[in-house]
Structures are given as structure tokens and as C-alpha cells.
Amino acid sequence: MHDLVATLPSNVVIDIFRKLPLDNIARCMLVSKLWFYSIARWNVLWSTVDRSTWLYAQPEQHHLNVQPGAFFDFADVLSIDMLTELNGFMRQPYKRLLRDQELWSMVRQAGPALKRLALDFELKITETGLHALLHFGCVNIRHLDIRANGNICTSTINAIIAQAGLHLETVVLVAVGVGNAVVKQLLLHAPGLKNLDLSYSLDLTFDAFPPIDGTEHDQQITYDDATKWESDIVWDSDSLGLVRHPGNPNGQIALPKLEELQLRQCCEIDDTAVSRIVSIFGGSLRSLDVRKTHVSIQGLQEILCSARQCGFKAVEPVQSNLPGNKPTCATLALQQLKMQNVDFISNANVFDVGMARNPDLAPWTVPEFTRMTPHLTSIHIGGHNSYITDYFVDQLAQGLRGLLRINILECELLSDRALASLAIFCPKLEAADISKCSRFSDMGVVELVQSCRGLKYLDISRLAVTDNSLTVIGNTQRELEVLLMSGCPRITSAGVMAVMEGSDGLGCQFTLRRLAFNDCANVDKDTYEWCKRRLNPDAQLAQV
């Protein structure tokens, strides 16, 4: 048997090894001395250190159960869903925690060739391990992903950004305790940054983003909280003097053109932050996630007002929102807006949506907002609020006729009229989360699925629907991949079978990748086994 490393050209062998995950490449180094020194010399093979995909042949004998306070200084205020996700991750039987010395070994092999570093839930990595990036000159990193780690100080992250910022395109710092200073460092030293995820950063405030002009800075310099002082503001006059923005067009530093910004559960982010974000990145930003923050529905008005101030134009929905029709004027690039579970306070001056009006606020309407965001195809506005009404959804649907994804779960005032509006004006919907809306019935669900026949994701959990809705789903949906109907007390086993087979024997059984009907009192365990036999082996089926 010929030795591939010894007989094949180096470029061919490298192309073969580059298709292997990093842990398998490390095992190949144990074949022989030739393989060891050859692989160690080809540092291009070590350009990606992605721990999110590593699996081990033998599980460790122990499992780490993450307890609040064990690894996070801020675990007492970390979200329940984040801790749940973390515990689930750590209980994977073939997962092992990385240590500082192992990270040093991998980074030493890669050196400047390292382009991607992903450390998901690596709770034993400290700032000592990350100093390897500085020590071995990893200046070409394009993707930096660190999640759920309270052992890393801000100074280390700032040093990495200062060294590798010129090439950074994606930065994910989820639940690592970053503050305003880190965001400022990114905006100043990473001109090519496109994707930024700072979710669960509890100390992040609106001052992480520069004000649009000096006047706003002077107005925002006073805090209501007496514990915050002027020295806490990172965007001072000196910093703003260097940055090119509407108030300083001759600045030396151009801010990056962000395309995706995630600020999920950043508790201090508010409407002022939304205003600054839209003012700075409105021409390039395609996705904004401010779920579970202090952003209110007034944030929609901030988007509208900031767009006006920056010269973005409003266009008619019939001409702009349909896919393929691109407005020629300067418009907001926003395509995805997630405001689920935000504080929908009652001071927004929205006409005819059942809200108290504040005379100090400038009037605005939903159609004005939709005309200013012509590219918007995904919006999440659900979650424990009583201010989203049928009229609100009707106006939204009329203005966003190219809408592909909508989330209106737990909107208590919505009725079948809202679903009818979506069915009429948004027939190209691909994903709809309409769960936990107590006033939805078969009438609205049937109208929606009959009109939107390209649905790939549908969540009707906790609705008072019957087998009639499931029968229509089975007869009309041929691309449905995810169907969630947990906690629907009126559906039966016959309805589940109707979804699977339909009246023509096709149904959704060949396309479904995930199906859930747990907590349904009239669906028995035999139905679970029946569905399991018909679904694809890789499909996820919730246990009854």
C-alpha cells in the first residue's frame, strides 16, 4: 500500500486533508513521523478552529452540569433559555471541553494562516488561551466566535481586535460580558465587519454606537441613573472627531457597513440605540435583532425618523415590496427585523391600533413605516403584548407584500381577521409563527394555508384548531418542512394522519423534517409510532 503523503504532490494531499475536520487531522498526525512533520508544516490545514463541530470517539466519564455562578459572574441575570441551551450542550455525550494548552497547540500550528476561530461554550478557555492569538501573530482572522465564557477580560478582546481587526468580517461575542468599549474598538478597527452578534451582553447601552451628530451627543450625555458619570461615555468629542458621520463628513475613519446586527436580550438597549443604528448602518443593515430588550414599539418610529433624517426615501409598497422590484432611490436595506418579546409600552403614537397617544411624540402610521422599509421580508413582533391589533397587522401586510417570514405569537388581541389579511396581501409567506394566539380558529388558519402554499415553517401550537385545519394543511402544503402543533386540545390522531398523507396519499410526509404534536390529549402513542415509520429517518418527531 502506497503512502499518500510520500507519493502524491503536496498540493493534492493538502486539498484532501482540507476536507477533514480539525480533530481528524490531528489524529492523522499519529500515523507516522512523515505524516506528523508534513501536517505540522502545512499550516493552511489549521486555518479553521471550529469547536462547534468537534466530536470525539470516546465520551468522557463525567458530564459537566452548569450551575448558575459556576462560570459566569453574571449568571444570576442570564436568561433561562441561555442556561438551558448551555446545559443541553454540555450533556452531549461525545463533547469534551477544550483547555488553554490545547488551544495554544492548535494556534501555534496555524499561525497567521488562522482565519476562523469558533469557541462555543468552551468554559475552560481563559484569557491565557486567547493570548495565543496575540503571541503567534494571528492577524488574518475573518471569523471570531466566542460564546458563553465569563473568563475573558475586555482588554484581551480589545487587543485581539486591534491586531486582527483589519480582516474581521464576522464577530460573535455572545454572553462574554462585553461592554460599550469593545463595540467602539470594533467599529474603529474593523472596517470590513459585516456580521456582529452581541446577544446577552448585559452591560451594553446605546452609547456603544456613535451619535449621528454632536448635538445628539450633548443631549445624551446626561444619564437619569445617578451612578453613571460622564466618563462612562465612550464616544466622546475626541472619538467623534475621527469618525466620518453626518455631523463630521471629513472624518478620517469610515465606520464598517454592517449587514447583520444581533442584540438579543441586551437589557440596556433601548429606542435611542435603534435610532443610532439606523442612522449609521441604514444603507447596509439587512437584519436587526432586538428581541427581549428595552426597545419598545416606539422603536419603529425611531427607524422611520432616523431614515428621514439620513435622506432615505419612501416608496410605494406595490412597486417595491414584491420580490424582483428594486427601488432606484436610496432606501433602507433592512430585510429582517426581530422585536419579539420587547417592552411594548403604551406611549407609541400609532394611529388606530388601540394605543394611548403621547402628544409629545411626532405622529406616524404603519404605512409610513412600511414605505420607508421597502426591502423588509421578515418581522418578529410577537410576545406578550396587547398592542398589536388586527388593524396593525392589516396595515403591515398591505405595506409589506413581499413578506416571507412573520412572527406574531402571543398577540392577545389578534383574531382571524389578521390571518385573512396575511392570506390576501402576503401569499409568498414561507414561515409563520402564529402560536398561542387564543382568538385564532380554523377559519383563519384555513384561509392562511390555502393562500400561502409555499410555507416551509408553520407553528400553530396552543391554538383552538381542529382536524379541519390539519386536513387542509395536508392537502395544500407540499414544501412544509417544520410543523409545530403542540398543546392543541382539539386535534386528534385522524388529523395528524391527514397532515401526513393528505387526501391524495402525498401530504407532507416526504418534506417534513420536524413534527411536534406533544401535549395533545386526543393524540395517542400509536400515532407517534405510525408517523415515525413514515417520516424520513433524519426527521425530528417530538415525543408524545
XYZ file of C-alpha atoms in Angstrom:
544
model
C 0.000 0.000 0.000
C 1.418 3.375 -1.082
C 1.902 6.211 1.378
C -0.257 9.056 0.082
C 1.810 11.756 1.779
C 5.032 10.364 0.355
C 3.855 9.716 -3.221
C 1.275 12.415 -4.080
C 2.180 16.070 -4.715
C 1.861 18.281 -1.661
C -0.907 20.440 -3.130
C -3.034 17.351 -3.797
C -2.504 15.980 -0.287
C -3.349 19.366 1.227
C -6.613 19.523 -0.741
C -7.524 16.071 0.595
C -6.750 16.950 4.205
C -8.615 20.261 3.996
C -11.858 18.335 3.612
C -11.366 16.773 7.059
C -12.376 18.359 10.376
C -9.526 19.563 12.536
C -9.787 16.769 15.110
C -9.378 14.137 12.370
C -6.337 15.972 11.012
C -4.823 15.830 14.492
C -5.345 12.043 14.576
C -3.660 11.685 11.178
C -0.503 13.152 12.692
C -0.165 9.916 14.689
C 0.214 7.698 11.584
C 3.953 8.197 11.165
C 6.779 10.682 11.592
C 6.438 11.735 7.955
C 2.742 12.455 8.394
C 3.374 14.274 11.671
C 6.001 16.695 10.346
C 4.263 17.182 6.994
C 0.903 18.055 8.525
C 2.564 20.278 11.114
C 4.342 22.146 8.301
C 1.160 22.735 6.281
C -0.293 25.463 8.468
C -3.046 26.126 5.943
C -4.733 22.967 7.256
C -5.138 24.641 10.634
C -6.772 27.787 9.279
C -10.146 26.823 10.805
C -10.537 26.033 14.508
C -14.270 25.450 14.803
C -15.137 23.693 18.049
C -18.859 23.719 17.313
C -18.435 20.657 15.047
C -15.947 18.574 17.053
C -16.987 15.088 18.093
C -14.892 12.503 19.911
C -14.856 8.755 19.539
C -14.958 8.116 23.283
C -17.103 10.136 25.658
C -15.635 11.462 28.851
C -16.540 9.645 32.038
C -18.007 12.769 33.587
C -20.505 15.345 32.445
C -20.347 18.954 33.452
C -23.616 20.297 34.773
C -23.526 24.081 34.563
C -24.825 25.709 37.693
C -25.577 29.427 37.935
C -22.466 31.245 39.112
C -20.065 28.408 38.263
C -18.600 30.102 35.180
C -20.461 33.387 34.830
C -20.132 36.403 37.041
C -23.459 37.474 35.579
C -25.222 34.096 35.590
C -27.796 35.308 38.069
C -29.243 37.594 35.408
C -28.509 35.385 32.395
C -31.647 34.226 30.636
C -33.230 30.898 31.447
C -33.189 29.852 27.781
C -29.446 30.593 27.540
C -28.670 28.458 30.595
C -30.942 25.704 29.276
C -29.129 25.744 25.955
C -25.794 25.644 27.763
C -26.773 22.679 29.940
C -28.049 20.796 26.908
C -24.820 21.472 25.062
C -22.670 20.232 27.913
C -24.621 16.983 28.209
C -23.760 15.899 24.669
C -22.091 12.507 25.211
C -19.302 12.998 22.665
C -18.259 16.502 23.574
C -15.137 17.450 25.518
C -14.104 20.823 26.839
C -11.047 22.443 25.301
C -8.246 23.655 27.555
C -5.842 26.568 27.225
C -2.787 24.451 26.389
C -4.674 22.633 23.615
C -5.777 25.932 22.090
C -2.163 27.132 22.200
C -1.055 23.996 20.332
C -3.626 24.472 17.553
C -2.991 28.199 17.193
C 0.765 27.575 17.065
C 0.254 25.175 14.153
C -1.914 27.688 12.281
C -0.050 30.913 12.991
C -1.013 33.755 10.641
C -2.956 31.255 8.477
C -5.738 31.062 11.072
C -8.913 32.512 9.537
C -11.754 31.107 11.643
C -11.911 30.567 15.402
C -15.161 29.317 16.961
C -15.208 28.510 20.686
C -18.808 27.657 21.527
C -19.438 27.068 25.241
C -15.755 26.355 25.914
C -15.986 27.151 29.600
C -12.403 26.177 30.448
C -10.798 28.588 27.987
C -9.464 31.686 29.722
C -7.705 34.822 28.534
C -4.454 32.849 28.809
C -5.614 30.634 25.950
C -6.698 33.583 23.816
C -3.306 35.240 24.293
C -2.053 32.585 21.839
C -3.696 34.619 19.076
C -1.529 37.572 20.013
C 1.628 35.543 20.621
C 1.599 33.711 17.267
C 0.543 36.682 15.146
C -2.934 35.605 14.052
C -3.623 38.779 12.095
C -5.781 37.270 9.343
C -8.786 36.098 11.388
C -12.018 36.687 9.498
C -14.470 34.874 11.770
C -14.230 35.161 15.577
C -16.892 33.325 17.588
C -16.796 33.110 21.407
C -19.924 32.109 23.318
C -20.791 31.769 26.983
C -17.442 32.470 28.591
C -17.027 34.714 31.622
C -13.294 34.080 31.970
C -12.162 36.561 29.330
C -11.469 40.188 30.169
C -12.248 43.124 27.926
C -8.601 44.101 27.490
C -7.779 40.759 25.842
C -10.671 41.084 23.385
C -9.638 44.659 22.584
C -6.063 43.536 21.924
C -7.250 40.804 19.531
C -9.476 43.285 17.691
C -6.632 45.797 17.402
C -4.357 43.123 15.923
C -6.761 41.291 13.602
C -9.445 43.929 13.051
C -8.356 44.757 9.520
C -9.603 41.376 8.236
C -12.511 40.696 10.612
C -15.825 40.108 8.838
C -17.881 38.214 11.445
C -17.652 38.663 15.218
C -19.829 36.689 17.648
C -19.393 37.585 21.322
C -22.423 36.015 22.988
C -22.610 36.085 26.789
C -18.983 37.053 27.323
C -19.663 40.286 29.188
C -18.582 42.785 26.561
C -19.349 46.467 27.044
C -19.503 49.662 25.043
C -15.720 49.945 24.767
C -15.448 46.652 22.856
C -18.063 47.755 20.326
C -16.227 51.045 19.866
C -12.987 49.138 19.283
C -14.694 47.005 16.636
C -16.211 49.946 14.800
C -12.891 51.802 14.738
C -10.545 48.905 13.890
C -12.658 46.512 11.779
C -13.584 48.375 8.583
C -14.687 45.169 6.838
C -17.038 43.998 9.609
C -20.345 42.708 8.209
C -21.908 40.498 10.893
C -21.926 41.324 14.611
C -23.651 39.293 17.334
C -23.514 40.740 20.856
C -26.505 38.897 22.327
C -26.748 38.581 26.128
C -24.321 41.483 26.655
C -25.941 42.877 29.762
C -23.748 45.988 30.060
C -24.264 47.182 26.512
C -26.069 50.530 26.150
C -26.985 52.945 23.373
C -23.586 54.650 23.764
C -21.935 51.632 22.154
C -22.940 53.271 18.867
C -21.837 56.796 17.909
C -24.465 59.544 17.760
C -25.338 60.887 14.347
C -24.100 64.383 15.224
C -22.570 66.380 18.058
C -25.920 67.846 19.090
C -27.362 64.472 19.951
C -24.195 63.602 21.846
C -24.552 66.706 24.003
C -28.191 65.842 24.696
C -27.467 62.228 25.601
C -24.502 62.985 27.859
C -26.772 63.283 30.906
C -27.937 59.995 32.432
C -31.009 59.519 34.520
C -29.131 56.991 36.605
C -27.025 58.857 39.165
C -24.476 56.031 39.284
C -23.375 56.701 35.684
C -20.985 59.533 35.060
C -19.805 61.403 32.008
C -16.601 59.349 31.991
C -18.649 56.233 31.166
C -19.487 57.591 27.714
C -17.076 56.021 25.228
C -17.981 58.172 22.225
C -16.582 61.466 23.435
C -15.789 64.528 21.339
C -12.282 63.290 20.513
C -13.574 59.954 19.197
C -16.320 61.559 17.142
C -13.752 63.924 15.639
C -12.018 60.950 13.995
C -15.140 59.191 12.721
C -16.791 60.032 9.422
C -20.507 60.558 10.100
C -23.244 63.016 9.048
C -22.035 65.549 11.603
C -18.390 65.170 10.523
C -18.153 64.301 6.807
C -14.389 64.932 6.784
C -13.561 62.318 9.421
C -10.552 60.071 8.842
C -12.167 56.756 9.869
C -15.093 55.270 7.950
C -17.340 53.005 10.017
C -17.950 49.452 8.737
C -21.006 48.656 6.626
C -22.755 46.225 8.930
C -25.212 43.830 7.302
C -26.373 41.869 10.360
C -26.575 43.044 13.989
C -27.921 40.884 16.814
C -28.561 42.422 20.232
C -30.879 39.811 21.697
C -31.506 40.247 25.420
C -29.114 43.167 25.769
C -31.171 44.583 28.610
C -29.933 48.197 28.362
C -30.502 48.589 24.619
C -33.404 50.980 24.018
C -35.065 53.083 21.330
C -32.160 55.541 21.290
C -29.844 52.707 20.257
C -32.206 51.798 17.391
C -32.153 55.402 16.208
C -28.343 55.486 16.172
C -28.053 52.079 14.483
C -30.388 53.031 11.655
C -28.683 56.402 11.217
C -25.236 54.815 10.915
C -25.885 51.494 9.176
C -29.260 52.074 7.495
C -27.814 51.873 3.998
C -26.265 48.429 4.544
C -28.004 46.794 7.534
C -30.209 43.896 6.433
C -31.007 42.200 9.734
C -31.589 43.739 13.182
C -32.418 41.592 16.214
C -33.508 43.467 19.355
C -35.609 40.745 20.958
C -36.065 40.915 24.742
C -34.524 44.371 25.094
C -35.878 47.721 26.271
C -36.764 48.636 22.707
C -40.465 49.466 22.514
C -42.831 49.717 19.611
C -41.660 53.303 19.575
C -38.527 51.817 18.021
C -40.475 51.550 14.769
C -40.931 55.319 14.842
C -37.208 55.766 15.575
C -36.431 53.748 12.442
C -38.795 55.945 10.453
C -37.481 59.259 11.823
C -33.816 58.307 11.514
C -34.358 57.189 7.937
C -35.915 60.543 7.131
C -33.040 62.456 8.736
C -30.477 60.486 6.754
C -32.235 61.136 3.449
C -33.670 57.685 2.774
C -36.702 57.774 0.513
C -40.134 56.222 0.960
C -41.577 54.166 -1.893
C -44.972 52.690 -2.642
C -45.484 49.075 -1.477
C -46.939 47.814 -4.763
C -43.812 48.976 -6.598
C -41.176 47.989 -4.061
C -42.138 45.121 -1.789
C -42.682 42.484 -4.426
C -39.564 40.317 -4.966
C -37.607 41.367 -8.022
C -38.713 45.005 -7.932
C -35.788 47.035 -6.623
C -36.375 50.711 -5.869
C -33.990 53.044 -7.651
C -33.912 55.664 -4.889
C -31.859 55.471 -1.699
C -33.865 53.247 0.656
C -33.207 51.365 3.868
C -31.591 47.976 3.268
C -33.380 46.409 6.260
C -34.784 42.987 5.360
C -35.207 41.313 8.758
C -36.460 42.937 11.967
C -36.855 40.952 15.188
C -38.654 42.706 18.046
C -40.183 39.687 19.747
C -40.792 39.964 23.496
C -39.746 43.605 23.700
C -41.357 46.088 26.086
C -44.349 47.214 24.032
C -45.092 50.274 26.141
C -48.226 52.342 25.677
C -46.624 55.649 24.699
C -46.249 54.998 20.974
C -48.232 57.392 18.831
C -49.577 54.818 16.373
C -52.893 55.632 14.790
C -55.824 53.242 15.145
C -54.039 50.375 16.866
C -55.533 50.824 20.319
C -52.611 52.650 21.901
C -52.550 55.673 24.149
C -51.123 58.648 22.283
C -48.431 60.848 23.701
C -48.764 64.425 22.365
C -45.003 64.967 22.777
C -44.253 62.336 20.117
C -44.368 63.014 16.398
C -47.316 61.289 14.712
C -46.624 58.340 12.464
C -48.512 55.464 10.880
C -47.740 51.874 9.975
C -47.976 52.622 6.212
C -45.306 55.311 6.647
C -43.041 52.760 8.294
C -43.585 50.153 5.556
C -42.904 52.672 2.797
C -39.610 53.546 4.466
C -38.550 49.856 4.743
C -39.318 48.523 1.252
C -36.941 45.541 1.467
C -38.332 44.159 4.742
C -39.148 40.459 4.275
C -39.016 39.180 7.871
C -40.530 40.721 11.001
C -40.919 39.368 14.538
C -43.311 41.430 16.651
C -44.956 38.804 18.842
C -44.616 38.021 22.513
C -46.752 39.029 25.489
C -48.202 42.303 24.288
C -51.688 43.659 23.860
C -50.885 46.475 21.421
C -50.656 44.526 18.174
C -54.185 44.545 16.743
C -55.899 43.277 13.604
C -55.673 46.742 12.081
C -51.928 46.895 12.793
C -51.332 43.549 11.031
C -53.645 44.556 8.177
C -51.683 47.773 7.549
C -48.395 45.887 7.890
C -49.456 43.232 5.384
C -50.684 45.793 2.863
C -47.371 47.632 3.009
C -45.081 44.568 3.045
C -46.470 42.427 0.244
C -43.166 40.685 -0.262
C -43.130 39.436 3.344
C -41.612 35.955 3.689
C -41.472 35.416 7.475
C -43.678 36.711 10.265
C -43.851 36.026 13.995
C -46.963 37.193 15.866
C -47.120 34.632 18.676
C -48.925 35.502 21.914
C -50.665 38.569 20.486
C -53.818 38.555 22.590
C -55.922 40.950 20.516
C -55.434 39.304 17.137
C -58.316 37.412 15.527
C -58.901 35.557 12.272
C -59.060 38.919 10.513
C -55.295 39.299 10.930
C -54.681 35.907 9.305
C -57.068 36.847 6.492
C -55.022 39.998 5.813
C -51.820 37.958 5.636
C -53.517 35.486 3.293
C -54.673 38.245 0.948
C -51.634 40.507 0.842
C -48.710 38.141 1.657
C -49.257 34.961 -0.392
C -45.489 34.343 -0.632
C -45.079 33.665 3.097
C -42.581 30.890 3.831
C -42.598 30.934 7.646
C -45.374 31.873 10.066
C -45.370 31.610 13.863
C -48.971 32.239 14.954
C -48.856 30.164 18.119
C -50.512 30.993 21.456
C -52.989 33.465 19.971
C -56.171 32.459 21.760
C -58.582 34.042 19.249
C -57.317 32.227 16.156
C -59.580 29.441 14.874
C -59.972 27.090 11.933
C -61.370 29.862 9.759
C -58.232 31.994 9.848
C -55.746 29.110 9.697
C -57.508 27.503 6.726
C -57.560 30.798 4.822
C -53.866 31.331 5.513
C -52.646 27.893 4.403
C -54.900 27.862 1.330
C -53.397 31.141 0.139
C -49.776 30.649 1.236
C -48.907 27.351 -0.438
C -45.155 27.777 -0.201
C -44.964 27.557 3.595
C -41.873 25.820 4.945
C -42.373 26.619 8.644
C -45.702 26.774 10.474
C -46.254 26.960 14.233
C -49.888 26.662 15.360
C -49.162 25.477 18.900
C -51.750 26.198 21.608
C -54.448 27.186 19.111
C -58.072 26.079 19.289
C -57.922 24.468 15.852
C -59.452 21.142 14.870
C -58.729 18.388 12.373
C -60.244 20.587 9.643
C -57.161 22.804 9.645
C -54.826 19.811 9.582
C -56.699 18.284 6.640
C -56.280 21.478 4.612
C -52.580 21.624 5.534
C -52.104 18.067 4.298
C -53.913 18.831 1.027
C -52.246 22.149 0.183
C -48.695 22.200 1.570
C -46.073 20.384 -0.496
C -42.964 22.200 0.762
C -43.644 22.206 4.513
C -40.534 21.257 6.496
C -41.486 22.198 10.078
C -44.955 21.844 11.591
C -45.457 22.539 15.302
C -48.892 21.945 16.805
C -48.136 21.106 20.429
C -50.803 21.733 23.016
C -53.737 21.840 20.595
C -56.503 20.197 22.670
C -58.984 19.681 19.823
C -56.868 17.852 17.236
C -56.974 14.059 17.085
C -54.940 11.221 15.634
C -57.030 11.397 12.461
C -55.962 14.999 11.931
C -52.270 14.125 12.325
C -52.643 11.342 9.769
C -54.383 13.772 7.418
C -51.341 16.062 7.596
C -49.047 13.169 6.790
C -50.970 11.636 3.884
C -53.498 14.203 2.677
C -56.422 13.144 0.542
C -54.130 12.074 -2.316
C -51.738 9.978 -0.259
C -48.893 12.524 -0.533
C -49.466 15.037 2.255
C -46.389 16.410 4.000
C -44.700 13.148 4.924
C -41.961 13.463 2.291
C -40.913 17.031 3.136
C -41.297 17.274 6.928
C -38.033 17.473 8.837
C -39.624 18.325 12.172
C -43.064 17.472 13.531
C -44.419 18.118 17.030
C -47.848 17.251 18.437
C -46.972 16.606 22.079
C -49.385 17.653 24.855
C -52.339 16.930 22.591
C -54.822 14.987 24.741
C -56.603 13.298 21.816
C -53.468 12.012 20.054
C -52.250 8.620 21.259
C -48.827 6.994 21.265
C -49.725 4.712 18.379
C -49.932 7.795 16.173
C -46.380 8.676 17.178
C -45.115 5.262 16.053
C -47.171 5.499 12.858
C -45.608 8.877 11.981
C -42.138 7.655 12.872
C -42.388 4.853 10.315
C -43.404 7.228 7.513
C -41.141 10.212 8.125
C -37.594 10.490 6.880
C -35.181 8.776 9.329
C -33.443 12.100 9.937
C -36.683 13.921 10.787
C -37.294 15.099 14.355
C -40.506 13.873 15.954
C -41.478 15.209 19.375
C -42.271 12.538 21.954
C -45.927 12.279 22.886
